[in-house]
Short mmCIF file of C-alpha atoms in Angstrom, two decimals:
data_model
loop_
_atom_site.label_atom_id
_atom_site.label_comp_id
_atom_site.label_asym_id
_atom_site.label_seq_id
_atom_site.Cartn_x
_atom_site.Cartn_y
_atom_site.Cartn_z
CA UNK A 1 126.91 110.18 108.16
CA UNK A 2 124.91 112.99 109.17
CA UNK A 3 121.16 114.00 107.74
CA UNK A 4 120.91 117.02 105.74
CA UNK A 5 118.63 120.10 105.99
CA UNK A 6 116.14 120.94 103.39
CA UNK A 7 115.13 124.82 102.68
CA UNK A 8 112.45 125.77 100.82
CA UNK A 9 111.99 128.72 100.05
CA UNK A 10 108.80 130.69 98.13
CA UNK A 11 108.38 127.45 95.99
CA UNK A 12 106.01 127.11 93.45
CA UNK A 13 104.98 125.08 90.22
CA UNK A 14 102.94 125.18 87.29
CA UNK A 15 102.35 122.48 84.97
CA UNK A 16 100.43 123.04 81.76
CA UNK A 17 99.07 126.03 83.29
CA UNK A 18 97.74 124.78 86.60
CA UNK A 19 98.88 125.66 89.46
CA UNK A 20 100.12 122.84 91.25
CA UNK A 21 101.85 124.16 94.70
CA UNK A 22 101.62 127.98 95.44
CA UNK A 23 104.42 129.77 97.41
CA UNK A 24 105.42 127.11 99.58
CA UNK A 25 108.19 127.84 102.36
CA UNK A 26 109.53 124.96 104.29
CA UNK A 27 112.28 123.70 106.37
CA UNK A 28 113.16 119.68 107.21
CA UNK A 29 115.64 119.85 110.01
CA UNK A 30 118.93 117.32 109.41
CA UNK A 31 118.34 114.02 111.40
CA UNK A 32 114.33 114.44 111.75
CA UNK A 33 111.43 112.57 110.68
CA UNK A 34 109.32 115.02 108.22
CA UNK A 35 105.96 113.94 107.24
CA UNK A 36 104.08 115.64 104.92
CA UNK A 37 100.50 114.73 105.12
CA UNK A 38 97.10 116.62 102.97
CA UNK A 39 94.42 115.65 100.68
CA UNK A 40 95.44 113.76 97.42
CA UNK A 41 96.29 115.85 94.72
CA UNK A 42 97.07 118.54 97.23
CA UNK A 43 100.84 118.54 95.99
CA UNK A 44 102.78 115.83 97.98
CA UNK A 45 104.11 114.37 95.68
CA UNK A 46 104.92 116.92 93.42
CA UNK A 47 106.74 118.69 96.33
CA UNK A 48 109.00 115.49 96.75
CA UNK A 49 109.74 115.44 93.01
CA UNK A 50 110.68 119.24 92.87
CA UNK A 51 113.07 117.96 95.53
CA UNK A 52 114.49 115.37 93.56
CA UNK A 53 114.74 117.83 91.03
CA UNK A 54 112.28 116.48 88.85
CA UNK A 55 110.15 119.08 88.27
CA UNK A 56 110.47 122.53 86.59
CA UNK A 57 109.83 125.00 89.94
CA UNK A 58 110.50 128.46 90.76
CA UNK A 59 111.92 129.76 94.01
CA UNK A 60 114.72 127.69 95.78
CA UNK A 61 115.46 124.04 97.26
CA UNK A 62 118.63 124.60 99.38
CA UNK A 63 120.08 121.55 101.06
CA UNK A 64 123.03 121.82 103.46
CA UNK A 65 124.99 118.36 104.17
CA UNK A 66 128.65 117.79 106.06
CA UNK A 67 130.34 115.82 102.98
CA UNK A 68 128.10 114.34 100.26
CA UNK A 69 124.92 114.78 99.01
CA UNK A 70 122.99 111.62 99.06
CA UNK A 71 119.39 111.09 98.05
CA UNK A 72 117.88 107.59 98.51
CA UNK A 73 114.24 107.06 97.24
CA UNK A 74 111.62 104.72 97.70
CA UNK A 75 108.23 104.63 95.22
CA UNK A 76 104.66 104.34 96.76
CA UNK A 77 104.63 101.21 94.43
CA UNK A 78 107.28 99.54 91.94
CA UNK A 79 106.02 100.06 88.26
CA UNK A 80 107.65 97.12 86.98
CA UNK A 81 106.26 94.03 84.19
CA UNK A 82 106.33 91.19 87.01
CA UNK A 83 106.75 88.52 84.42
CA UNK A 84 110.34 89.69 84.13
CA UNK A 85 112.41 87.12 85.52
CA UNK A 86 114.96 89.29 87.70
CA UNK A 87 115.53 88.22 91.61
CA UNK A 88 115.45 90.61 94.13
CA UNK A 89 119.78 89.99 94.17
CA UNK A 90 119.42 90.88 90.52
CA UNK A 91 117.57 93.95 91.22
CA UNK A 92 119.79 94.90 94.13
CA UNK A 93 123.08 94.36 91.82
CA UNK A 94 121.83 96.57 89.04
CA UNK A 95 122.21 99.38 91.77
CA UNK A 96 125.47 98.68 92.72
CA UNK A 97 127.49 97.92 89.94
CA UNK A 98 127.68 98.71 85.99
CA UNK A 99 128.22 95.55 84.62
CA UNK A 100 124.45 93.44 83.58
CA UNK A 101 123.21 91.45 86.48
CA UNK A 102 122.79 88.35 84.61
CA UNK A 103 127.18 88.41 84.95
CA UNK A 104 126.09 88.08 89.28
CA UNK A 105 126.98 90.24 91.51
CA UNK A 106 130.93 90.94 92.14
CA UNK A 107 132.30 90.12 95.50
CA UNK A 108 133.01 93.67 96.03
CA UNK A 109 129.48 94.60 96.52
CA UNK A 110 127.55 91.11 97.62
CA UNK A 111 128.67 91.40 101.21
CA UNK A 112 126.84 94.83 101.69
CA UNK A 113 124.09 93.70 99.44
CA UNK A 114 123.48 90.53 101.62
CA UNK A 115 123.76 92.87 105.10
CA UNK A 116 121.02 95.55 103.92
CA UNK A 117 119.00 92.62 102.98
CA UNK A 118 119.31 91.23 106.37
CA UNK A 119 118.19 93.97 107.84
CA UNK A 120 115.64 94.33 106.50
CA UNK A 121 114.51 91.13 106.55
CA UNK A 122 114.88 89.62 102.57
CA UNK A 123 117.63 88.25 102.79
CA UNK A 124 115.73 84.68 102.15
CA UNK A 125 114.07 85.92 99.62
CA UNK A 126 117.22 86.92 97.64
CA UNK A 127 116.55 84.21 94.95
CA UNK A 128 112.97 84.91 94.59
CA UNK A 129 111.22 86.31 91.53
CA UNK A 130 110.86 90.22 92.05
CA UNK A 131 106.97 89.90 90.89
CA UNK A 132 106.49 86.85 92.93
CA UNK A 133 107.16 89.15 96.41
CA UNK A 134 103.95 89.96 98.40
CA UNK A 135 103.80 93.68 98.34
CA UNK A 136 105.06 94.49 101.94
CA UNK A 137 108.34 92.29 101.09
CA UNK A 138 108.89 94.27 97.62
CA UNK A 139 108.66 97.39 99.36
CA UNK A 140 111.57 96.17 101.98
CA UNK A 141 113.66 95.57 98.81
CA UNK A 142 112.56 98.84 97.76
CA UNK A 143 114.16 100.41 100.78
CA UNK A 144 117.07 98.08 100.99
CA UNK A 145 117.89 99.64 97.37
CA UNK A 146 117.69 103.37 98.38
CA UNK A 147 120.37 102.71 101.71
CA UNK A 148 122.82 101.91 99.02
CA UNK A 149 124.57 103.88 99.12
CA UNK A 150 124.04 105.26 102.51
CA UNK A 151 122.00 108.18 102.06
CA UNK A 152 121.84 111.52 104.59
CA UNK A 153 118.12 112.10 102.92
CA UNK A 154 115.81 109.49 102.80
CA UNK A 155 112.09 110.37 100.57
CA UNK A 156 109.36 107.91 100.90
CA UNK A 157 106.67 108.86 99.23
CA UNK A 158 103.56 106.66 100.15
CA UNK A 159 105.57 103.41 100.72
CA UNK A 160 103.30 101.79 103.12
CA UNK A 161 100.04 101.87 101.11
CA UNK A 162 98.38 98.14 100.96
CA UNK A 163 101.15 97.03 103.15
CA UNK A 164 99.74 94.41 105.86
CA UNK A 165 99.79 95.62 109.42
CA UNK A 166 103.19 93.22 110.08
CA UNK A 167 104.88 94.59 107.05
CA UNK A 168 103.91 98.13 108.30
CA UNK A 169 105.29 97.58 111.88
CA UNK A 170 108.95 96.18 110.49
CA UNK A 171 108.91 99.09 108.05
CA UNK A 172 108.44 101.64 111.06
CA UNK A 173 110.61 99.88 113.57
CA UNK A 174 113.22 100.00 110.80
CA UNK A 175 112.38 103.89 109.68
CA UNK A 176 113.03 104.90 113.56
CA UNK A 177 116.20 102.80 113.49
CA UNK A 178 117.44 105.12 110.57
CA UNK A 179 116.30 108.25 112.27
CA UNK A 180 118.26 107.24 115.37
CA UNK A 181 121.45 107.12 113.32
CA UNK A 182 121.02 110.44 112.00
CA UNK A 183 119.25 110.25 108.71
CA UNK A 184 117.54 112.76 107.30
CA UNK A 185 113.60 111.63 106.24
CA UNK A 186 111.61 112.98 103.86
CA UNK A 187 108.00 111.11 103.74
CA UNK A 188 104.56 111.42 102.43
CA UNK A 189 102.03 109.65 104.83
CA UNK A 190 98.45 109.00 104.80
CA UNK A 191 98.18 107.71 108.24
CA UNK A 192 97.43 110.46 110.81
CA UNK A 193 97.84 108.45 114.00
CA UNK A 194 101.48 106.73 112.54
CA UNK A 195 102.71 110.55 111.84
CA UNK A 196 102.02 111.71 115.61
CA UNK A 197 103.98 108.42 116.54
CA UNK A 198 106.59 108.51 114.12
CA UNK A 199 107.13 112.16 113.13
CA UNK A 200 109.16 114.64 114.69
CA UNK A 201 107.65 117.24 112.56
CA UNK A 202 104.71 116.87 109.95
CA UNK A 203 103.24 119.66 107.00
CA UNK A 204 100.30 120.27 105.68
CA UNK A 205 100.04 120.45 102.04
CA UNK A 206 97.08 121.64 99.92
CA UNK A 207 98.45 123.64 96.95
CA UNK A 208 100.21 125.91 100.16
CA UNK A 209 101.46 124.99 103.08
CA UNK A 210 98.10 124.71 105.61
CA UNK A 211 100.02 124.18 108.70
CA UNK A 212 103.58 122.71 109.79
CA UNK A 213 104.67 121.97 113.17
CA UNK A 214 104.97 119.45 115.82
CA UNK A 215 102.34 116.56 115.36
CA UNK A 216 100.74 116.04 118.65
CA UNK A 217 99.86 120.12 118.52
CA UNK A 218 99.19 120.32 114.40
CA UNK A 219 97.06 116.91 114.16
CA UNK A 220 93.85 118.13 116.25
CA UNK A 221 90.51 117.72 115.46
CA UNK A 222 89.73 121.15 114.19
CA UNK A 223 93.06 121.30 112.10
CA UNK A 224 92.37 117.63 110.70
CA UNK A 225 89.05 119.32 109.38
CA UNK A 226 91.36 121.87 107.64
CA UNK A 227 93.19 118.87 105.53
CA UNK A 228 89.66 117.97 104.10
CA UNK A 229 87.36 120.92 103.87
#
């Protein structure tokens, strides 16, 4: 499956009378590596909820796809009781089917379950307490949720914050294996050096759209300065 293309067009959003992001016109290619990337509370997250249609904007979020529309989402951090006892195959089964998890997982769906857990490198940890995952290990379960099922845009918003530097480097490695197969991704990154290795394309946001372009050009000193003045 194919990425899709985002279109924003002459966005903007007000909540309780603030204005939260001002005129904001942006386009994420299909199969690219977007990175959004500005000061917090600049609007980067509000942005990614406007495009999960979350938020009450004006203007126009067009998305263009081949066959199906298919958003997968992953959380800067799981808010979640971690006294609950649910396993990471619970919480991967209450995705995939209706029934409660506590009935297991039906064979129709524990084959795919135990693949995308696999890859990404869970799949021992499938009888584990969610809450008793380090952080970089929940956030791998995290993604292994939102590739079911297969999306064509992935959003990430945050979802290597307090990660160690080896869970960072398997989440990467596995972000550019999506990329390669066409996804579409959508993320919000705090890390200025990963988004000129990782991005094909990265925006600044800061209420508007500061600057948007190709990384290695956009991410210079002087424009840096921009982000935080």
């Amino acid at each position: 499956m194919n990425g899709l293309e985002i279109s924003i067009k002459n966005l903007n959003l007000v909540l309780s009378g603030n204005e939260i992001l001002e005129d904001i016109n942006l386009t994420v290619k299909a199969g690219e590596i977007h990175c959004l990337v500005g000061p917090n509370g600049g609007g980067k997250t509000s942005l990614l909820r406007c495009v999960l249609g979350q938020m009450p904007f004006t203007g126009s979020i067009e998305m263009k796809y081949e066959k199906d529309k298919i958003i997968g989402y992953v959380p800067q951090i799981l808010d979640f009781e971690r006294t609950l006892p649910i396993t990471v195959e619970d919480f991967m089964a209450m995705t995939y089917q209706i029934r409660p998890c506590f009935l297991g997982i039906s064979k129709k769906y524990k084959a795919e379950i135990d693949d995308l857990l696999k890859r990404l490198g869970v799949f021992e940890k499938k009888k584990r307490l969610l809450g008793n995952l380090s952080g970089g290990e929940r956030q791998r379960v995290l993604l292994a949720q939102a590739l079911f099922p297969r999306p064509n845009l992935l959003i990430l918003d945050e979802p290597l914050t307090g990660i160690d530097k080896a869970g960072e480097d398997y989440f990467k490695e596995i972000i550019k294996e999506l990329k390669n197969e066409g996804m579409t991704i959508f993320w919000i990154h705090h890390n200025l050096t990963q988004v000129k290795e990782l991005a094909d394309t990265v925006t600044c946001i800061k209420k508007r759209v500061i600057f948007s372009g190709d990384p290695k050009e956009e991410l210079k000193e002087d424009k840096i300065m921009r982000i935080f003045e």
